[in-house]
């Protein structure tokens, strides 16, 4: 080997080492998300990842794993808390059994428009963030689902028609709701919903038009009642140690990406809400408002659920409602 070749080889080797150094300085984050890859929440997760890559100059490279493919919906929070995944997305009120305050977005008939839901989130935000910090989590952005209504495979006019129906719940509050209507709740992830309906494990559920559309529930069910009982939120959370380990500059770049994505995601949800109903009816479902008798029963159950929540969430829960109501 001539001296010249040795030099070239050495230079090439150090260029490689530099590139490798740069690659390890950049962080790769796997981001498990719970819902279908084609759902707007997951699509917005990809928008967020792109913005983070852009704003941090490639320092943080997030890969989205939608549909519970990396961790199932019910496992995502723990995975992020324990650092198995640095970041992830989940339905906030799914965690209310562990921390009742996180059920703030699951209060029936309290905030039933996007504007009111946003107002309620602003009333809840600081307390929710403090609660999440106790769980070793930092919320980067939240995004509402469209309003929640009931899916059935028959006409339902009151609780006389719901007795004994097998009901897919997505958290403890919806299980309570079902029991109050004489139904039998079973908790099932959205990712497994089509199968549960196909096998008869569930024959009814409460959700937005969005999840009914994603899971093509018209293959099994016939009626959707638009109740618009609440607009629950998903949130993108990051492990607190991972977050605290970022420089202030990187944190603000990531937060900018999160703020922009949160607003775009809420706007997308609102834009799609009616479109989903059109898809359900276009595929043969009867999509109507709940009848007066059913609705007044739901409102009575809802009022009880809200007061149960205030009791469970304590002074912080009451303070959120007071701030929301302008008291
Ligand atoms: N879809 C999710 C949660 C709320 C919603 O609209 C689900 O049914 O699991």
PDB file of C-alpha atoms in Angstrom, residues 87-326:
ATOM      1  CA  UNK A  87     -43.198   8.446  23.116  1.00  0.00           C
ATOM      2  CA  UNK A  88     -46.692   7.141  22.357  1.00  0.00           C
ATOM      3  CA  UNK A  89     -50.341   8.002  21.867  1.00  0.00           C
ATOM      4  CA  UNK A  90     -53.421   6.856  23.698  1.00  0.00           C
ATOM      5  CA  UNK A  91     -56.970   7.673  24.661  1.00  0.00           C
ATOM      6  CA  UNK A  92     -56.790   9.819  27.816  1.00  0.00           C
ATOM      7  CA  UNK A  93     -59.863   8.643  29.721  1.00  0.00           C
ATOM      8  CA  UNK A  94     -58.735   5.026  29.322  1.00  0.00           C
ATOM      9  CA  UNK A  95     -56.438   5.938  32.229  1.00  0.00           C
ATOM     10  CA  UNK A  96     -59.141   7.279  34.526  1.00  0.00           C
ATOM     11  CA  UNK A  97     -59.294   4.005  36.484  1.00  0.00           C
ATOM     12  CA  UNK A  98     -55.745   4.714  37.655  1.00  0.00           C
ATOM     13  CA  UNK A  99     -56.036   8.495  37.909  1.00  0.00           C
ATOM     14  CA  UNK A 100     -59.692   9.675  37.973  1.00  0.00           C
ATOM     15  CA  UNK A 101     -58.750  13.201  36.934  1.00  0.00           C
ATOM     16  CA  UNK A 102     -57.859  11.870  33.470  1.00  0.00           C
ATOM     17  CA  UNK A 103     -61.574  11.187  32.928  1.00  0.00           C
ATOM     18  CA  UNK A 104     -62.168  14.935  32.508  1.00  0.00           C
ATOM     19  CA  UNK A 105     -62.965  14.405  28.800  1.00  0.00           C
ATOM     20  CA  UNK A 106     -65.531  11.688  29.438  1.00  0.00           C
ATOM     21  CA  UNK A 107     -68.184  13.739  31.268  1.00  0.00           C
ATOM     22  CA  UNK A 108     -71.540  13.232  29.530  1.00  0.00           C
ATOM     23  CA  UNK A 109     -73.236  16.343  28.139  1.00  0.00           C
ATOM     24  CA  UNK A 110     -70.792  18.778  29.777  1.00  0.00           C
ATOM     25  CA  UNK A 111     -68.896  19.950  26.669  1.00  0.00           C
ATOM     26  CA  UNK A 112     -70.561  18.775  23.481  1.00  0.00           C
ATOM     27  CA  UNK A 113     -69.120  21.086  20.834  1.00  0.00           C
ATOM     28  CA  UNK A 114     -65.523  21.441  19.658  1.00  0.00           C
ATOM     29  CA  UNK A 115     -65.389  24.979  21.058  1.00  0.00           C
ATOM     30  CA  UNK A 116     -66.663  23.861  24.480  1.00  0.00           C
ATOM     31  CA  UNK A 117     -64.397  20.814  24.453  1.00  0.00           C
ATOM     32  CA  UNK A 118     -61.466  23.137  23.847  1.00  0.00           C
ATOM     33  CA  UNK A 119     -62.602  25.385  26.685  1.00  0.00           C
ATOM     34  CA  UNK A 120     -62.852  22.372  28.986  1.00  0.00           C
ATOM     35  CA  UNK A 121     -59.361  21.218  27.980  1.00  0.00           C
ATOM     36  CA  UNK A 122     -57.973  24.657  28.832  1.00  0.00           C
ATOM     37  CA  UNK A 123     -59.702  24.486  32.208  1.00  0.00           C
ATOM     38  CA  UNK A 124     -58.260  21.006  32.794  1.00  0.00           C
ATOM     39  CA  UNK A 125     -54.825  21.314  31.229  1.00  0.00           C
ATOM     40  CA  UNK A 126     -52.617  22.374  34.168  1.00  0.00           C
ATOM     41  CA  UNK A 127     -54.130  19.844  36.543  1.00  0.00           C
ATOM     42  CA  UNK A 128     -53.981  17.093  33.956  1.00  0.00           C
ATOM     43  CA  UNK A 129     -50.331  17.886  33.242  1.00  0.00           C
ATOM     44  CA  UNK A 130     -49.508  17.782  36.963  1.00  0.00           C
ATOM     45  CA  UNK A 131     -51.228  14.403  37.216  1.00  0.00           C
ATOM     46  CA  UNK A 132     -49.333  13.120  34.183  1.00  0.00           C
ATOM     47  CA  UNK A 133     -46.017  14.306  35.673  1.00  0.00           C
ATOM     48  CA  UNK A 134     -46.785  12.100  38.706  1.00  0.00           C
ATOM     49  CA  UNK A 135     -47.134   9.222  36.234  1.00  0.00           C
ATOM     50  CA  UNK A 136     -43.747  10.122  34.700  1.00  0.00           C
ATOM     51  CA  UNK A 137     -45.374  11.462  31.547  1.00  0.00           C
ATOM     52  CA  UNK A 138     -45.444  14.765  29.661  1.00  0.00           C
ATOM     53  CA  UNK A 139     -48.341  15.459  27.267  1.00  0.00           C
ATOM     54  CA  UNK A 140     -47.192  17.081  24.028  1.00  0.00           C
ATOM     55  CA  UNK A 141     -50.555  17.518  22.359  1.00  0.00           C
ATOM     56  CA  UNK A 142     -54.129  16.282  22.671  1.00  0.00           C
ATOM     57  CA  UNK A 143     -56.749  15.853  19.961  1.00  0.00           C
ATOM     58  CA  UNK A 144     -60.514  15.303  20.246  1.00  0.00           C
ATOM     59  CA  UNK A 145     -62.537  12.515  18.665  1.00  0.00           C
ATOM     60  CA  UNK A 146     -65.881  13.535  17.191  1.00  0.00           C
ATOM     61  CA  UNK A 147     -68.896  13.294  19.550  1.00  0.00           C
ATOM     62  CA  UNK A 148     -69.872   9.964  20.999  1.00  0.00           C
ATOM     63  CA  UNK A 149     -73.115   8.145  20.117  1.00  0.00           C
ATOM     64  CA  UNK A 150     -74.506   4.631  20.297  1.00  0.00           C
ATOM     65  CA  UNK A 151     -74.289   1.792  17.801  1.00  0.00           C
ATOM     66  CA  UNK A 152     -76.869  -1.034  17.867  1.00  0.00           C
ATOM     67  CA  UNK A 153     -78.165  -3.771  15.629  1.00  0.00           C
ATOM     68  CA  UNK A 154     -81.802  -2.833  16.178  1.00  0.00           C
ATOM     69  CA  UNK A 155     -83.944   0.221  16.751  1.00  0.00           C
ATOM     70  CA  UNK A 156     -83.595   1.547  20.308  1.00  0.00           C
ATOM     71  CA  UNK A 157     -86.038   4.007  21.831  1.00  0.00           C
ATOM     72  CA  UNK A 158     -85.344   3.591  25.532  1.00  0.00           C
ATOM     73  CA  UNK A 159     -83.591   1.369  28.073  1.00  0.00           C
ATOM     74  CA  UNK A 160     -86.445  -1.130  27.572  1.00  0.00           C
ATOM     75  CA  UNK A 161     -84.690  -1.994  24.326  1.00  0.00           C
ATOM     76  CA  UNK A 162     -81.159  -2.273  25.717  1.00  0.00           C
ATOM     77  CA  UNK A 163     -81.559  -4.879  28.455  1.00  0.00           C
ATOM     78  CA  UNK A 164     -79.042  -7.725  28.259  1.00  0.00           C
ATOM     79  CA  UNK A 165     -77.207  -6.389  25.183  1.00  0.00           C
ATOM     80  CA  UNK A 166     -73.477  -7.180  25.045  1.00  0.00           C
ATOM     81  CA  UNK A 167     -71.732  -3.825  24.957  1.00  0.00           C
ATOM     82  CA  UNK A 168     -68.166  -3.006  23.977  1.00  0.00           C
ATOM     83  CA  UNK A 169     -66.781  -0.436  26.424  1.00  0.00           C
ATOM     84  CA  UNK A 170     -63.520   1.482  26.039  1.00  0.00           C
ATOM     85  CA  UNK A 171     -63.012   2.545  29.644  1.00  0.00           C
ATOM     86  CA  UNK A 172     -64.648   2.265  33.067  1.00  0.00           C
ATOM     87  CA  UNK A 173     -66.971   5.226  32.473  1.00  0.00           C
ATOM     88  CA  UNK A 174     -68.505   3.645  29.374  1.00  0.00           C
ATOM     89  CA  UNK A 175     -68.848   0.331  31.220  1.00  0.00           C
ATOM     90  CA  UNK A 176     -70.818   2.177  33.930  1.00  0.00           C
ATOM     91  CA  UNK A 177     -72.969   3.837  31.299  1.00  0.00           C
ATOM     92  CA  UNK A 178     -73.781   0.444  29.778  1.00  0.00           C
ATOM     93  CA  UNK A 179     -74.655  -1.102  33.129  1.00  0.00           C
ATOM     94  CA  UNK A 180     -77.025   1.746  33.884  1.00  0.00           C
ATOM     95  CA  UNK A 181     -78.806   0.831  30.636  1.00  0.00           C
ATOM     96  CA  UNK A 182     -79.027  -2.850  31.624  1.00  0.00           C
ATOM     97  CA  UNK A 183     -76.309  -3.865  29.171  1.00  0.00           C
ATOM     98  CA  UNK A 184     -73.344  -6.186  29.753  1.00  0.00           C
ATOM     99  CA  UNK A 185     -70.034  -4.409  29.212  1.00  0.00           C
ATOM    100  CA  UNK A 186     -66.853  -5.974  27.897  1.00  0.00           C
ATOM    101  CA  UNK A 187     -63.744  -3.842  27.332  1.00  0.00           C
ATOM    102  CA  UNK A 188     -62.323  -4.216  23.831  1.00  0.00           C
ATOM    103  CA  UNK A 189     -59.730  -2.193  21.917  1.00  0.00           C
ATOM    104  CA  UNK A 190     -60.864  -0.395  18.761  1.00  0.00           C
ATOM    105  CA  UNK A 191     -58.310  -2.497  16.858  1.00  0.00           C
ATOM    106  CA  UNK A 192     -60.236  -5.647  17.859  1.00  0.00           C
ATOM    107  CA  UNK A 193     -63.728  -4.230  17.476  1.00  0.00           C
ATOM    108  CA  UNK A 194     -64.646  -5.694  14.060  1.00  0.00           C
ATOM    109  CA  UNK A 195     -63.747  -9.153  15.253  1.00  0.00           C
ATOM    110  CA  UNK A 196     -65.733  -8.743  18.473  1.00  0.00           C
ATOM    111  CA  UNK A 197     -68.803  -7.719  16.468  1.00  0.00           C
ATOM    112  CA  UNK A 198     -68.314 -10.517  13.941  1.00  0.00           C
ATOM    113  CA  UNK A 199     -68.093 -13.173  16.649  1.00  0.00           C
ATOM    114  CA  UNK A 200     -70.936 -11.733  18.745  1.00  0.00           C
ATOM    115  CA  UNK A 201     -68.680 -10.934  21.727  1.00  0.00           C
ATOM    116  CA  UNK A 202     -70.162  -7.439  21.421  1.00  0.00           C
ATOM    117  CA  UNK A 203     -73.314  -6.241  19.676  1.00  0.00           C
ATOM    118  CA  UNK A 204     -73.353  -2.581  20.628  1.00  0.00           C
ATOM    119  CA  UNK A 205     -70.925   0.179  21.601  1.00  0.00           C
ATOM    120  CA  UNK A 206     -70.525   3.903  22.111  1.00  0.00           C
ATOM    121  CA  UNK A 207     -68.071   5.805  19.931  1.00  0.00           C
ATOM    122  CA  UNK A 208     -67.717   8.419  17.230  1.00  0.00           C
ATOM    123  CA  UNK A 209     -68.640   7.961  13.597  1.00  0.00           C
ATOM    124  CA  UNK A 210     -64.884   7.784  13.072  1.00  0.00           C
ATOM    125  CA  UNK A 211     -64.346   4.428  14.755  1.00  0.00           C
ATOM    126  CA  UNK A 212     -67.522   2.983  13.210  1.00  0.00           C
ATOM    127  CA  UNK A 213     -66.170   3.977   9.810  1.00  0.00           C
ATOM    128  CA  UNK A 214     -62.644   2.654  10.456  1.00  0.00           C
ATOM    129  CA  UNK A 215     -64.035  -0.693  11.584  1.00  0.00           C
ATOM    130  CA  UNK A 216     -66.731  -0.922   8.857  1.00  0.00           C
ATOM    131  CA  UNK A 217     -69.321  -1.704  11.501  1.00  0.00           C
ATOM    132  CA  UNK A 218     -72.151  -1.594   8.952  1.00  0.00           C
ATOM    133  CA  UNK A 219     -71.154  -5.180   8.221  1.00  0.00           C
ATOM    134  CA  UNK A 220     -72.635  -6.135  11.606  1.00  0.00           C
ATOM    135  CA  UNK A 221     -74.771  -3.284  12.947  1.00  0.00           C
ATOM    136  CA  UNK A 222     -77.697  -1.266  11.665  1.00  0.00           C
ATOM    137  CA  UNK A 223     -78.368   1.820  13.830  1.00  0.00           C
ATOM    138  CA  UNK A 224     -76.324   4.791  14.989  1.00  0.00           C
ATOM    139  CA  UNK A 225     -77.813   7.271  17.448  1.00  0.00           C
ATOM    140  CA  UNK A 226     -76.092  10.661  17.439  1.00  0.00           C
ATOM    141  CA  UNK A 227     -75.968  11.567  21.087  1.00  0.00           C
ATOM    142  CA  UNK A 228     -72.831  13.685  21.034  1.00  0.00           C
ATOM    143  CA  UNK A 229     -72.417  12.904  24.701  1.00  0.00           C
ATOM    144  CA  UNK A 230     -68.736  13.934  24.932  1.00  0.00           C
ATOM    145  CA  UNK A 231     -65.666  14.429  22.733  1.00  0.00           C
ATOM    146  CA  UNK A 232     -62.910  12.364  24.318  1.00  0.00           C
ATOM    147  CA  UNK A 233     -59.274  13.093  23.576  1.00  0.00           C
ATOM    148  CA  UNK A 234     -56.228  11.159  22.527  1.00  0.00           C
ATOM    149  CA  UNK A 235     -52.895  12.504  23.706  1.00  0.00           C
ATOM    150  CA  UNK A 236     -49.327  12.130  22.596  1.00  0.00           C
ATOM    151  CA  UNK A 237     -47.182  11.597  25.664  1.00  0.00           C
ATOM    152  CA  UNK A 238     -43.449  11.424  26.136  1.00  0.00           C
ATOM    153  CA  UNK A 239     -41.501   9.762  28.952  1.00  0.00           C
ATOM    154  CA  UNK A 240     -40.629  12.492  31.461  1.00  0.00           C
ATOM    155  CA  UNK A 241     -36.950  11.542  31.825  1.00  0.00           C
ATOM    156  CA  UNK A 242     -36.549  11.449  28.063  1.00  0.00           C
ATOM    157  CA  UNK A 243     -38.186  14.880  27.879  1.00  0.00           C
ATOM    158  CA  UNK A 244     -36.113  16.340  30.720  1.00  0.00           C
ATOM    159  CA  UNK A 245     -32.982  15.030  28.989  1.00  0.00           C
ATOM    160  CA  UNK A 246     -33.580  17.221  25.909  1.00  0.00           C
ATOM    161  CA  UNK A 247     -32.020  20.675  25.642  1.00  0.00           C
ATOM    162  CA  UNK A 248     -34.371  23.627  26.132  1.00  0.00           C
ATOM    163  CA  UNK A 249     -33.975  24.401  22.440  1.00  0.00           C
ATOM    164  CA  UNK A 250     -34.970  20.896  21.320  1.00  0.00           C
ATOM    165  CA  UNK A 251     -37.899  20.908  23.737  1.00  0.00           C
ATOM    166  CA  UNK A 252     -39.223  24.113  22.224  1.00  0.00           C
ATOM    167  CA  UNK A 253     -38.787  22.774  18.671  1.00  0.00           C
ATOM    168  CA  UNK A 254     -40.711  19.614  19.576  1.00  0.00           C
ATOM    169  CA  UNK A 255     -43.365  21.623  21.421  1.00  0.00           C
ATOM    170  CA  UNK A 256     -43.847  23.876  18.381  1.00  0.00           C
ATOM    171  CA  UNK A 257     -44.426  20.766  16.254  1.00  0.00           C
ATOM    172  CA  UNK A 258     -46.848  19.475  18.895  1.00  0.00           C
ATOM    173  CA  UNK A 259     -48.818  22.732  19.189  1.00  0.00           C
ATOM    174  CA  UNK A 260     -49.240  22.978  15.432  1.00  0.00           C
ATOM    175  CA  UNK A 261     -50.235  19.327  15.121  1.00  0.00           C
ATOM    176  CA  UNK A 262     -52.717  19.543  18.006  1.00  0.00           C
ATOM    177  CA  UNK A 263     -54.549  22.463  16.344  1.00  0.00           C
ATOM    178  CA  UNK A 264     -54.501  20.828  12.902  1.00  0.00           C
ATOM    179  CA  UNK A 265     -55.760  17.555  14.376  1.00  0.00           C
ATOM    180  CA  UNK A 266     -58.708  19.198  16.180  1.00  0.00           C
ATOM    181  CA  UNK A 267     -59.647  21.031  12.965  1.00  0.00           C
ATOM    182  CA  UNK A 268     -59.465  17.765  11.015  1.00  0.00           C
ATOM    183  CA  UNK A 269     -61.676  16.009  13.555  1.00  0.00           C
ATOM    184  CA  UNK A 270     -64.329  18.711  13.275  1.00  0.00           C
ATOM    185  CA  UNK A 271     -64.114  18.722   9.486  1.00  0.00           C
ATOM    186  CA  UNK A 272     -64.612  14.938   9.329  1.00  0.00           C
ATOM    187  CA  UNK A 273     -67.384  14.558  11.941  1.00  0.00           C
ATOM    188  CA  UNK A 274     -70.312  14.771   9.513  1.00  0.00           C
ATOM    189  CA  UNK A 275     -68.455  13.049   6.712  1.00  0.00           C
ATOM    190  CA  UNK A 276     -68.240   9.951   8.900  1.00  0.00           C
ATOM    191  CA  UNK A 277     -72.017   9.973   9.403  1.00  0.00           C
ATOM    192  CA  UNK A 278     -72.470  10.178   5.631  1.00  0.00           C
ATOM    193  CA  UNK A 279     -70.259   7.124   5.210  1.00  0.00           C
ATOM    194  CA  UNK A 280     -72.244   5.182   7.807  1.00  0.00           C
ATOM    195  CA  UNK A 281     -75.567   5.992   6.163  1.00  0.00           C
ATOM    196  CA  UNK A 282     -74.099   5.521   2.682  1.00  0.00           C
ATOM    197  CA  UNK A 283     -73.271   1.990   3.776  1.00  0.00           C
ATOM    198  CA  UNK A 284     -76.831   1.316   4.865  1.00  0.00           C
ATOM    199  CA  UNK A 285     -76.964   2.307   8.523  1.00  0.00           C
ATOM    200  CA  UNK A 286     -79.833   4.355   9.967  1.00  0.00           C
ATOM    201  CA  UNK A 287     -78.094   7.433  11.400  1.00  0.00           C
ATOM    202  CA  UNK A 288     -80.453   9.538  13.513  1.00  0.00           C
ATOM    203  CA  UNK A 289     -80.646  11.584  16.687  1.00  0.00           C
ATOM    204  CA  UNK A 290     -81.509   9.601  19.790  1.00  0.00           C
ATOM    205  CA  UNK A 291     -85.243   9.741  20.517  1.00  0.00           C
ATOM    206  CA  UNK A 292     -86.491  11.934  23.409  1.00  0.00           C
ATOM    207  CA  UNK A 293     -87.109   9.100  25.876  1.00  0.00           C
ATOM    208  CA  UNK A 294     -83.707   7.466  25.289  1.00  0.00           C
ATOM    209  CA  UNK A 295     -81.995  10.866  25.390  1.00  0.00           C
ATOM    210  CA  UNK A 296     -83.548  11.875  28.693  1.00  0.00           C
ATOM    211  CA  UNK A 297     -82.468   8.556  30.223  1.00  0.00           C
ATOM    212  CA  UNK A 298     -78.948   9.131  28.915  1.00  0.00           C
ATOM    213  CA  UNK A 299     -78.931  12.634  30.377  1.00  0.00           C
ATOM    214  CA  UNK A 300     -79.999  11.359  33.798  1.00  0.00           C
ATOM    215  CA  UNK A 301     -77.272   8.691  33.753  1.00  0.00           C
ATOM    216  CA  UNK A 302     -74.796  11.297  32.509  1.00  0.00           C
ATOM    217  CA  UNK A 303     -75.543  13.699  35.367  1.00  0.00           C
ATOM    218  CA  UNK A 304     -74.890  10.899  37.856  1.00  0.00           C
ATOM    219  CA  UNK A 305     -71.641   9.980  36.110  1.00  0.00           C
ATOM    220  CA  UNK A 306     -70.422  13.568  36.269  1.00  0.00           C
ATOM    221  CA  UNK A 307     -71.133  13.805  39.992  1.00  0.00           C
ATOM    222  CA  UNK A 308     -69.433  10.423  40.555  1.00  0.00           C
ATOM    223  CA  UNK A 309     -66.415  11.774  38.684  1.00  0.00           C
ATOM    224  CA  UNK A 310     -66.267  14.916  40.819  1.00  0.00           C
ATOM    225  CA  UNK A 311     -66.314  12.703  43.895  1.00  0.00           C
ATOM    226  CA  UNK A 312     -63.507  10.488  42.542  1.00  0.00           C
ATOM    227  CA  UNK A 313     -61.374  13.339  41.175  1.00  0.00           C
ATOM    228  CA  UNK A 314     -61.866  15.451  44.325  1.00  0.00           C
ATOM    229  CA  UNK A 315     -61.141  19.179  44.629  1.00  0.00           C
ATOM    230  CA  UNK A 316     -59.122  19.234  41.403  1.00  0.00           C
ATOM    231  CA  UNK A 317     -62.074  17.808  39.479  1.00  0.00           C
ATOM    232  CA  UNK A 318     -64.450  20.374  40.949  1.00  0.00           C
ATOM    233  CA  UNK A 319     -61.945  23.152  40.183  1.00  0.00           C
ATOM    234  CA  UNK A 320     -61.855  22.086  36.514  1.00  0.00           C
ATOM    235  CA  UNK A 321     -65.637  22.229  36.249  1.00  0.00           C
ATOM    236  CA  UNK A 322     -65.770  25.549  38.098  1.00  0.00           C
ATOM    237  CA  UNK A 323     -63.160  27.063  35.788  1.00  0.00           C
ATOM    238  CA  UNK A 324     -65.044  25.710  32.764  1.00  0.00           C
ATOM    239  CA  UNK A 325     -68.338  27.139  34.011  1.00  0.00           C
ATOM    240  CA  UNK A 326     -66.671  30.475  34.736  1.00  0.00           C
TER     241      UNK A 326
END
